[in-house]
JSON list of C-alpha atoms in Angstrom, two decimals:
[
{"chain": "A", "resi": 18, "resn": "MET", "atom": "CA", "xyz": [-63.29, -34.10, 12.77]},
{"chain": "A", "resi": 19, "resn": "PHE", "atom": "CA", "xyz": [-66.36, -32.17, 11.57]},
{"chain": "A", "resi": 20, "resn": "LYS", "atom": "CA", "xyz": [-64.10, -29.83, 9.52]},
{"chain": "A", "resi": 21, "resn": "THR", "atom": "CA", "xyz": [-62.48, -32.84, 7.86]},
{"chain": "A", "resi": 22, "resn": "ASP", "atom": "CA", "xyz": [-65.89, -34.29, 6.99]},
{"chain": "A", "resi": 23, "resn": "LEU", "atom": "CA", "xyz": [-67.04, -31.04, 5.41]},
{"chain": "A", "resi": 24, "resn": "LEU", "atom": "CA", "xyz": [-63.91, -30.87, 3.26]},
{"chain": "A", "resi": 25, "resn": "ALA", "atom": "CA", "xyz": [-64.41, -34.49, 2.21]},
{"chain": "A", "resi": 26, "resn": "TRP", "atom": "CA", "xyz": [-68.03, -33.75, 1.22]},
{"chain": "A", "resi": 27, "resn": "LEU", "atom": "CA", "xyz": [-66.87, -30.77, -0.83]},
{"chain": "A", "resi": 28, "resn": "GLN", "atom": "CA", "xyz": [-64.15, -32.78, -2.53]},
{"chain": "A", "resi": 29, "resn": "ASN", "atom": "CA", "xyz": [-66.49, -35.70, -3.31]},
{"chain": "A", "resi": 30, "resn": "SER", "atom": "CA", "xyz": [-69.44, -33.64, -4.51]},
{"chain": "A", "resi": 31, "resn": "HIS", "atom": "CA", "xyz": [-69.78, -34.27, -8.25]},
{"chain": "A", "resi": 32, "resn": "PHE", "atom": "CA", "xyz": [-72.45, -33.14, -10.63]},
{"chain": "A", "resi": 33, "resn": "ILE", "atom": "CA", "xyz": [-73.60, -35.88, -13.02]},
{"chain": "A", "resi": 34, "resn": "GLU", "atom": "CA", "xyz": [-75.38, -34.85, -16.20]},
{"chain": "A", "resi": 35, "resn": "ASN", "atom": "CA", "xyz": [-78.91, -36.28, -16.59]},
{"chain": "A", "resi": 36, "resn": "GLY", "atom": "CA", "xyz": [-78.68, -37.47, -12.99]},
{"chain": "A", "resi": 37, "resn": "GLU", "atom": "CA", "xyz": [-81.19, -37.11, -10.18]},
{"chain": "A", "resi": 38, "resn": "VAL", "atom": "CA", "xyz": [-79.71, -33.80, -8.91]},
{"chain": "A", "resi": 39, "resn": "ALA", "atom": "CA", "xyz": [-80.15, -30.68, -11.05]},
{"chain": "A", "resi": 40, "resn": "MET", "atom": "CA", "xyz": [-77.33, -28.18, -11.50]},
{"chain": "A", "resi": 41, "resn": "CYS", "atom": "CA", "xyz": [-79.04, -25.49, -9.39]},
{"chain": "A", "resi": 42, "resn": "ASP", "atom": "CA", "xyz": [-79.53, -27.99, -6.53]},
{"chain": "A", "resi": 43, "resn": "HIS", "atom": "CA", "xyz": [-75.90, -29.14, -6.83]},
{"chain": "A", "resi": 44, "resn": "LEU", "atom": "CA", "xyz": [-74.62, -25.58, -6.55]},
{"chain": "A", "resi": 45, "resn": "ALA", "atom": "CA", "xyz": [-76.98, -24.88, -3.64]},
{"chain": "A", "resi": 46, "resn": "ASN", "atom": "CA", "xyz": [-75.57, -27.93, -1.78]},
{"chain": "A", "resi": 47, "resn": "LEU", "atom": "CA", "xyz": [-72.02, -26.63, -2.29]},
{"chain": "A", "resi": 48, "resn": "VAL", "atom": "CA", "xyz": [-73.02, -23.22, -0.90]},
{"chain": "A", "resi": 49, "resn": "VAL", "atom": "CA", "xyz": [-74.52, -24.91, 2.17]},
{"chain": "A", "resi": 50, "resn": "LEU", "atom": "CA", "xyz": [-71.26, -26.78, 2.81]},
{"chain": "A", "resi": 51, "resn": "LYS", "atom": "CA", "xyz": [-69.32, -23.51, 2.43]},
{"chain": "A", "resi": 52, "resn": "GLU", "atom": "CA", "xyz": [-71.60, -21.83, 4.98]},
{"chain": "A", "resi": 53, "resn": "HIS", "atom": "CA", "xyz": [-71.08, -24.71, 7.43]},
{"chain": "A", "resi": 54, "resn": "HIS", "atom": "CA", "xyz": [-67.32, -24.12, 7.13]},
{"chain": "A", "resi": 55, "resn": "ALA", "atom": "CA", "xyz": [-67.85, -20.46, 8.00]},
{"chain": "A", "resi": 56, "resn": "LYS", "atom": "CA", "xyz": [-69.93, -21.40, 11.06]},
{"chain": "A", "resi": 57, "resn": "ILE", "atom": "CA", "xyz": [-67.10, -23.48, 12.53]},
{"chain": "A", "resi": 58, "resn": "SER", "atom": "CA", "xyz": [-64.69, -20.57, 12.04]},
{"chain": "A", "resi": 59, "resn": "CYS", "atom": "CA", "xyz": [-63.05, -22.16, 8.99]},
{"chain": "A", "resi": 60, "resn": "PRO", "atom": "CA", "xyz": [-64.30, -19.98, 6.13]},
{"chain": "A", "resi": 61, "resn": "LEU", "atom": "CA", "xyz": [-63.26, -20.92, 2.60]},
{"chain": "A", "resi": 62, "resn": "SER", "atom": "CA", "xyz": [-61.59, -18.30, 0.43]},
{"chain": "A", "resi": 63, "resn": "ASN", "atom": "CA", "xyz": [-63.22, -17.28, -2.84]},
{"chain": "A", "resi": 64, "resn": "ALA", "atom": "CA", "xyz": [-60.47, -19.03, -4.84]},
{"chain": "A", "resi": 65, "resn": "SER", "atom": "CA", "xyz": [-60.78, -22.26, -2.81]},
{"chain": "A", "resi": 66, "resn": "PHE", "atom": "CA", "xyz": [-64.55, -22.44, -3.18]},
{"chain": "A", "resi": 67, "resn": "ALA", "atom": "CA", "xyz": [-64.33, -21.70, -6.93]},
{"chain": "A", "resi": 68, "resn": "SER", "atom": "CA", "xyz": [-61.77, -24.51, -7.18]},
{"chain": "A", "resi": 69, "resn": "TYR", "atom": "CA", "xyz": [-64.19, -26.93, -5.47]},
{"chain": "A", "resi": 70, "resn": "ILE", "atom": "CA", "xyz": [-66.92, -25.91, -7.90]},
{"chain": "A", "resi": 71, "resn": "PHE", "atom": "CA", "xyz": [-64.61, -26.55, -10.89]},
{"chain": "A", "resi": 72, "resn": "THR", "atom": "CA", "xyz": [-63.64, -29.96, -9.48]},
{"chain": "A", "resi": 73, "resn": "SER", "atom": "CA", "xyz": [-67.27, -30.95, -8.89]},
{"chain": "A", "resi": 74, "resn": "LEU", "atom": "CA", "xyz": [-68.01, -30.52, -12.63]},
{"chain": "A", "resi": 75, "resn": "PHE", "atom": "CA", "xyz": [-65.36, -32.98, -13.76]},
{"chain": "A", "resi": 76, "resn": "LEU", "atom": "CA", "xyz": [-68.10, -35.48, -14.83]},
{"chain": "A", "resi": 77, "resn": "ALA", "atom": "CA", "xyz": [-70.13, -32.87, -16.77]},
{"chain": "A", "resi": 78, "resn": "PRO", "atom": "CA", "xyz": [-68.50, -32.59, -20.24]},
{"chain": "A", "resi": 79, "resn": "SER", "atom": "CA", "xyz": [-71.22, -30.33, -21.68]},
{"chain": "A", "resi": 80, "resn": "TYR", "atom": "CA", "xyz": [-70.14, -27.59, -19.23]},
{"chain": "A", "resi": 81, "resn": "LYS", "atom": "CA", "xyz": [-66.47, -27.86, -20.20]},
{"chain": "A", "resi": 82, "resn": "PRO", "atom": "CA", "xyz": [-66.66, -25.16, -22.97]},
{"chain": "A", "resi": 83, "resn": "LEU", "atom": "CA", "xyz": [-68.17, -22.68, -20.50]},
{"chain": "A", "resi": 84, "resn": "LEU", "atom": "CA", "xyz": [-65.56, -23.43, -17.81]},
{"chain": "A", "resi": 85, "resn": "THR", "atom": "CA", "xyz": [-62.76, -23.14, -20.40]},
{"chain": "A", "resi": 86, "resn": "MET", "atom": "CA", "xyz": [-64.08, -19.75, -21.53]},
{"chain": "A", "resi": 87, "resn": "ILE", "atom": "CA", "xyz": [-64.34, -18.49, -17.93]},
{"chain": "A", "resi": 88, "resn": "THR", "atom": "CA", "xyz": [-60.79, -19.63, -17.15]},
{"chain": "A", "resi": 89, "resn": "ALA", "atom": "CA", "xyz": [-59.41, -18.08, -20.35]},
{"chain": "A", "resi": 90, "resn": "ASN", "atom": "CA", "xyz": [-61.17, -14.79, -19.62]},
{"chain": "A", "resi": 91, "resn": "ALA", "atom": "CA", "xyz": [-59.68, -14.78, -16.11]},
{"chain": "A", "resi": 92, "resn": "CYS", "atom": "CA", "xyz": [-56.19, -15.28, -17.56]},
{"chain": "A", "resi": 93, "resn": "ILE", "atom": "CA", "xyz": [-56.68, -12.46, -20.09]},
{"chain": "A", "resi": 94, "resn": "THR", "atom": "CA", "xyz": [-58.05, -9.95, -17.59]},
{"chain": "A", "resi": 95, "resn": "GLY", "atom": "CA", "xyz": [-55.76, -11.04, -14.75]},
{"chain": "A", "resi": 96, "resn": "LYS", "atom": "CA", "xyz": [-58.73, -11.22, -12.41]},
{"chain": "A", "resi": 97, "resn": "PRO", "atom": "CA", "xyz": [-59.42, -14.38, -10.36]},
{"chain": "A", "resi": 98, "resn": "VAL", "atom": "CA", "xyz": [-62.63, -16.29, -11.03]},
{"chain": "A", "resi": 99, "resn": "SER", "atom": "CA", "xyz": [-65.31, -15.21, -8.60]},
{"chain": "A", "resi": 100, "resn": "SER", "atom": "CA", "xyz": [-67.32, -18.10, -7.09]},
{"chain": "A", "resi": 101, "resn": "GLN", "atom": "CA", "xyz": [-70.45, -15.90, -7.27]},
{"chain": "A", "resi": 102, "resn": "ASP", "atom": "CA", "xyz": [-69.94, -15.22, -11.00]},
{"chain": "A", "resi": 103, "resn": "LEU", "atom": "CA", "xyz": [-69.14, -18.89, -11.57]},
{"chain": "A", "resi": 104, "resn": "ILE", "atom": "CA", "xyz": [-72.39, -19.97, -9.89]},
{"chain": "A", "resi": 105, "resn": "LEU", "atom": "CA", "xyz": [-74.32, -17.36, -11.91]},
{"chain": "A", "resi": 106, "resn": "HIS", "atom": "CA", "xyz": [-72.88, -18.50, -15.25]},
{"chain": "A", "resi": 107, "resn": "LEU", "atom": "CA", "xyz": [-73.45, -22.18, -14.47]},
{"chain": "A", "resi": 108, "resn": "SER", "atom": "CA", "xyz": [-77.05, -21.53, -13.39]},
{"chain": "A", "resi": 109, "resn": "GLU", "atom": "CA", "xyz": [-77.77, -19.61, -16.60]},
{"chain": "A", "resi": 110, "resn": "GLU", "atom": "CA", "xyz": [-76.17, -22.36, -18.68]},
{"chain": "A", "resi": 111, "resn": "ALA", "atom": "CA", "xyz": [-78.27, -25.01, -16.90]},
{"chain": "A", "resi": 112, "resn": "ASN", "atom": "CA", "xyz": [-81.48, -23.01, -17.46]},
{"chain": "A", "resi": 113, "resn": "ASP", "atom": "CA", "xyz": [-80.67, -22.54, -21.16]},
{"chain": "A", "resi": 114, "resn": "ALA", "atom": "CA", "xyz": [-79.98, -26.27, -21.53]},
{"chain": "A", "resi": 115, "resn": "ALA", "atom": "CA", "xyz": [-83.29, -27.10, -19.82]},
{"chain": "A", "resi": 116, "resn": "ILE", "atom": "CA", "xyz": [-85.19, -24.76, -22.14]},
{"chain": "A", "resi": 117, "resn": "LYS", "atom": "CA", "xyz": [-83.49, -26.20, -25.23]},
{"chain": "A", "resi": 118, "resn": "ASN", "atom": "CA", "xyz": [-84.24, -29.73, -24.05]},
{"chain": "A", "resi": 119, "resn": "SER", "atom": "CA", "xyz": [-87.88, -28.83, -23.47]},
{"chain": "A", "resi": 120, "resn": "ILE", "atom": "CA", "xyz": [-88.14, -27.30, -26.95]},
{"chain": "A", "resi": 121, "resn": "ASN", "atom": "CA", "xyz": [-86.50, -30.36, -28.53]},
{"chain": "A", "resi": 122, "resn": "GLN", "atom": "CA", "xyz": [-88.86, -32.72, -26.69]},
{"chain": "A", "resi": 123, "resn": "HIS", "atom": "CA", "xyz": [-91.86, -30.65, -27.76]},
{"chain": "A", "resi": 124, "resn": "HIS", "atom": "CA", "xyz": [-90.58, -30.59, -31.35]},
{"chain": "A", "resi": 125, "resn": "LYS", "atom": "CA", "xyz": [-90.11, -34.37, -31.36]},
{"chain": "A", "resi": 126, "resn": "ALA", "atom": "CA", "xyz": [-93.61, -34.85, -29.94]},
{"chain": "A", "resi": 127, "resn": "MET", "atom": "CA", "xyz": [-95.06, -32.62, -32.68]},
{"chain": "A", "resi": 128, "resn": "ILE", "atom": "CA", "xyz": [-93.21, -34.56, -35.40]},
{"chain": "A", "resi": 129, "resn": "ALA", "atom": "CA", "xyz": [-94.42, -37.87, -33.97]},
{"chain": "A", "resi": 130, "resn": "ALA", "atom": "CA", "xyz": [-98.02, -36.59, -33.73]},
{"chain": "A", "resi": 131, "resn": "HIS", "atom": "CA", "xyz": [-97.84, -35.27, -37.30]},
{"chain": "A", "resi": 132, "resn": "ALA", "atom": "CA", "xyz": [-96.49, -38.61, -38.56]},
{"chain": "A", "resi": 133, "resn": "ILE", "atom": "CA", "xyz": [-99.28, -40.51, -36.78]},
{"chain": "A", "resi": 134, "resn": "ALA", "atom": "CA", "xyz": [-101.95, -38.12, -38.14]},
{"chain": "A", "resi": 135, "resn": "LYS", "atom": "CA", "xyz": [-100.48, -38.40, -41.65]},
{"chain": "A", "resi": 136, "resn": "GLY", "atom": "CA", "xyz": [-100.50, -42.20, -41.40]},
{"chain": "A", "resi": 137, "resn": "LYS", "atom": "CA", "xyz": [-104.13, -42.25, -40.26]},
{"chain": "A", "resi": 138, "resn": "SER", "atom": "CA", "xyz": [-105.11, -39.84, -43.05]},
{"chain": "A", "resi": 139, "resn": "LYS", "atom": "CA", "xyz": [-103.39, -42.07, -45.59]},
{"chain": "A", "resi": 140, "resn": "ASP", "atom": "CA", "xyz": [-105.21, -45.14, -44.25]},
{"chain": "A", "resi": 141, "resn": "ILE", "atom": "CA", "xyz": [-108.56, -43.34, -44.46]},
{"chain": "A", "resi": 142, "resn": "LYS", "atom": "CA", "xyz": [-107.86, -42.31, -48.06]},
{"chain": "A", "resi": 143, "resn": "GLU", "atom": "CA", "xyz": [-106.85, -45.84, -48.98]},
{"chain": "A", "resi": 144, "resn": "LYS", "atom": "CA", "xyz": [-110.00, -47.26, -47.38]},
{"chain": "A", "resi": 145, "resn": "SER", "atom": "CA", "xyz": [-112.23, -44.68, -49.09]},
{"chain": "A", "resi": 146, "resn": "LYS", "atom": "CA", "xyz": [-110.86, -45.51, -52.53]},
{"chain": "A", "resi": 147, "resn": "PRO", "atom": "CA", "xyz": [-113.27, -47.70, -54.54]},
{"chain": "A", "resi": 148, "resn": "LYS", "atom": "CA", "xyz": [-111.79, -51.13, -54.99]},
{"chain": "A", "resi": 149, "resn": "GLU", "atom": "CA", "xyz": [-111.14, -51.90, -58.62]},
{"chain": "A", "resi": 150, "resn": "LYS", "atom": "CA", "xyz": [-112.47, -55.22, -59.71]},
{"chain": "A", "resi": 151, "resn": "ARG", "atom": "CA", "xyz": [-109.49, -57.07, -61.06]},
{"chain": "A", "resi": 152, "resn": "LYS", "atom": "CA", "xyz": [-110.16, -59.23, -64.04]},
{"chain": "A", "resi": 153, "resn": "ASP", "atom": "CA", "xyz": [-109.04, -62.77, -63.47]},
{"chain": "A", "resi": 154, "resn": "GLU", "atom": "CA", "xyz": [-106.00, -63.78, -65.46]},
{"chain": "A", "resi": 155, "resn": "HIS", "atom": "CA", "xyz": [-107.85, -66.94, -66.54]},
{"chain": "A", "resi": 156, "resn": "HIS", "atom": "CA", "xyz": [-111.04, -65.44, -67.96]},
{"chain": "A", "resi": 157, "resn": "TYR", "atom": "CA", "xyz": [-112.69, -67.40, -70.77]},
{"chain": "A", "resi": 158, "resn": "ASP", "atom": "CA", "xyz": [-115.06, -65.43, -73.00]},
{"chain": "A", "resi": 159, "resn": "ASN", "atom": "CA", "xyz": [-116.86, -68.53, -74.31]},
{"chain": "A", "resi": 160, "resn": "CYS", "atom": "CA", "xyz": [-118.74, -69.11, -71.02]},
{"chain": "A", "resi": 161, "resn": "LYS", "atom": "CA", "xyz": [-118.00, -65.68, -69.47]},
{"chain": "A", "resi": 162, "resn": "GLN", "atom": "CA", "xyz": [-116.46, -67.36, -66.43]},
{"chain": "A", "resi": 163, "resn": "ASP", "atom": "CA", "xyz": [-113.17, -66.88, -64.57]},
{"chain": "A", "resi": 164, "resn": "ARG", "atom": "CA", "xyz": [-110.53, -69.22, -63.14]},
{"chain": "A", "resi": 165, "resn": "HIS", "atom": "CA", "xyz": [-110.16, -71.45, -66.17]},
{"chain": "A", "resi": 166, "resn": "THR", "atom": "CA", "xyz": [-109.03, -71.36, -69.79]},
{"chain": "A", "resi": 167, "resn": "ASN", "atom": "CA", "xyz": [-110.43, -72.65, -73.09]},
{"chain": "A", "resi": 168, "resn": "ASN", "atom": "CA", "xyz": [-108.72, -76.01, -72.61]},
{"chain": "A", "resi": 169, "resn": "GLN", "atom": "CA", "xyz": [-110.38, -76.40, -69.18]},
{"chain": "A", "resi": 170, "resn": "CYS", "atom": "CA", "xyz": [-113.92, -75.31, -70.13]},
{"chain": "A", "resi": 171, "resn": "PHE", "atom": "CA", "xyz": [-116.73, -77.91, -69.94]},
{"chain": "A", "resi": 172, "resn": "GLU", "atom": "CA", "xyz": [-119.23, -75.72, -71.79]},
{"chain": "A", "resi": 173, "resn": "GLU", "atom": "CA", "xyz": [-120.12, -76.33, -75.43]},
{"chain": "A", "resi": 174, "resn": "GLY", "atom": "CA", "xyz": [-117.30, -74.92, -77.52]},
{"chain": "A", "resi": 175, "resn": "GLY", "atom": "CA", "xyz": [-114.71, -75.42, -74.77]},
{"chain": "A", "resi": 176, "resn": "GLY", "atom": "CA", "xyz": [-111.76, -77.78, -74.84]},
{"chain": "A", "resi": 177, "resn": "MET", "atom": "CA", "xyz": [-113.36, -80.13, -72.27]},
{"chain": "A", "resi": 178, "resn": "ALA", "atom": "CA", "xyz": [-116.87, -80.11, -73.77]},
{"chain": "A", "resi": 179, "resn": "GLY", "atom": "CA", "xyz": [-118.53, -83.51, -73.31]},
{"chain": "A", "resi": 180, "resn": "LYS", "atom": "CA", "xyz": [-116.02, -84.51, -70.64]},
{"chain": "A", "resi": 181, "resn": "ALA", "atom": "CA", "xyz": [-117.59, -82.77, -67.68]},
{"chain": "A", "resi": 182, "resn": "PRO", "atom": "CA", "xyz": [-117.66, -84.65, -64.33]},
{"chain": "A", "resi": 183, "resn": "ASP", "atom": "CA", "xyz": [-120.99, -85.65, -62.75]},
{"chain": "A", "resi": 184, "resn": "TRP", "atom": "CA", "xyz": [-120.95, -82.85, -60.15]},
{"chain": "A", "resi": 185, "resn": "TRP", "atom": "CA", "xyz": [-120.57, -80.23, -62.88]},
{"chain": "A", "resi": 186, "resn": "ILE", "atom": "CA", "xyz": [-123.41, -81.75, -64.97]},
{"chain": "A", "resi": 187, "resn": "LYS", "atom": "CA", "xyz": [-125.76, -81.82, -61.95]},
{"chain": "A", "resi": 188, "resn": "LYS", "atom": "CA", "xyz": [-124.89, -78.28, -61.04]},
{"chain": "A", "resi": 189, "resn": "HIS", "atom": "CA", "xyz": [-125.50, -76.92, -64.53]},
{"chain": "A", "resi": 190, "resn": "LYS", "atom": "CA", "xyz": [-128.70, -78.96, -64.95]},
{"chain": "A", "resi": 191, "resn": "SER", "atom": "CA", "xyz": [-130.13, -77.25, -61.89]},
{"chain": "A", "resi": 192, "resn": "LYS", "atom": "CA", "xyz": [-129.05, -73.91, -63.32]},
{"chain": "A", "resi": 193, "resn": "GLY", "atom": "CA", "xyz": [-130.77, -74.83, -66.59]},
{"chain": "A", "resi": 194, "resn": "LYS", "atom": "CA", "xyz": [-133.97, -75.70, -64.75]},
{"chain": "A", "resi": 195, "resn": "ASP", "atom": "CA", "xyz": [-133.88, -72.37, -62.92]},
{"chain": "A", "resi": 196, "resn": "LYS", "atom": "CA", "xyz": [-133.40, -70.56, -66.22]},
{"chain": "A", "resi": 197, "resn": "ALA", "atom": "CA", "xyz": [-136.26, -72.48, -67.77]},
{"chain": "A", "resi": 198, "resn": "LYS", "atom": "CA", "xyz": [-138.55, -71.67, -64.84]},
{"chain": "A", "resi": 199, "resn": "SER", "atom": "CA", "xyz": [-137.64, -68.02, -65.11]},
{"chain": "A", "resi": 200, "resn": "ALA", "atom": "CA", "xyz": [-138.31, -68.06, -68.87]},
{"chain": "A", "resi": 201, "resn": "ASN", "atom": "CA", "xyz": [-141.68, -69.79, -68.43]},
{"chain": "A", "resi": 202, "resn": "ALA", "atom": "CA", "xyz": [-142.67, -67.34, -65.70]},
{"chain": "A", "resi": 203, "resn": "ALA", "atom": "CA", "xyz": [-141.77, -64.45, -67.95]},
{"chain": "A", "resi": 204, "resn": "LYS", "atom": "CA", "xyz": [-143.83, -65.89, -70.82]},
{"chain": "A", "resi": 205, "resn": "THR", "atom": "CA", "xyz": [-146.82, -66.46, -68.52]},
{"chain": "A", "resi": 206, "resn": "GLU", "atom": "CA", "xyz": [-146.62, -62.92, -67.22]},
{"chain": "A", "resi": 207, "resn": "GLU", "atom": "CA", "xyz": [-146.42, -61.62, -70.80]},
{"chain": "A", "resi": 208, "resn": "LYS", "atom": "CA", "xyz": [-149.58, -63.56, -71.77]},
{"chain": "A", "resi": 209, "resn": "ILE", "atom": "CA", "xyz": [-151.48, -62.20, -68.77]},
{"chain": "A", "resi": 210, "resn": "MET", "atom": "CA", "xyz": [-150.50, -58.64, -69.67]},
{"chain": "A", "resi": 211, "resn": "LYS", "atom": "CA", "xyz": [-151.68, -59.15, -73.26]},
{"chain": "A", "resi": 212, "resn": "LEU", "atom": "CA", "xyz": [-155.05, -60.51, -72.08]},
{"chain": "A", "resi": 213, "resn": "MET", "atom": "CA", "xyz": [-155.46, -57.57, -69.70]},
{"chain": "A", "resi": 214, "resn": "LEU", "atom": "CA", "xyz": [-154.76, -55.11, -72.47]},
{"chain": "A", "resi": 215, "resn": "HIS", "atom": "CA", "xyz": [-156.80, -56.96, -75.09]},
{"chain": "A", "resi": 216, "resn": "PRO", "atom": "CA", "xyz": [-159.75, -58.75, -73.41]},
{"chain": "A", "resi": 217, "resn": "SER", "atom": "CA", "xyz": [-161.08, -59.72, -76.86]},
{"chain": "A", "resi": 218, "resn": "LEU", "atom": "CA", "xyz": [-158.36, -62.32, -77.07]},
{"chain": "A", "resi": 219, "resn": "LEU", "atom": "CA", "xyz": [-160.23, -64.35, -74.43]},
{"chain": "A", "resi": 220, "resn": "VAL", "atom": "CA", "xyz": [-162.98, -65.15, -76.94]}
]
């Protein structure tokens, strides 16, 4: 019964690419099952064990070219495939694939990091650029103001002169008062400076 179970385990042992079990571990498990067969006085021949290894890789298409090459070489030379050589070639192929995968992952990470750094650099450059003051499309030179045209201007000389609403009149009256105050203050300051420079004017 135990012999039958071991054969069933050998027959049903399949390596699945990108699965939880690595190729080296899969091959090691097969060797353990072979050794168990030998312990119960039912050793497997080299050809039988090689056949089980071939069968276990049925679900690993990336290893098919290697297995085809090994089989073709055996047919050309007339020598049977050694299970030891088969395990060696498969282990080397698995290691090479792991190295290539690691390099590809590292390369992808570098490309992603470079893209992120380039994007950040571009953002910094854009932010550091002085913002150009865009002239409003509706700029009216009569009053030097934006957002309206000649036909909409309430100032003297504009198309709406004399038709300004109350809020606009109040607003511009207050501006006029501020301008007048500023002008008066400037004149007062000018007079004081003249008197300081020419005290004789006080007489």
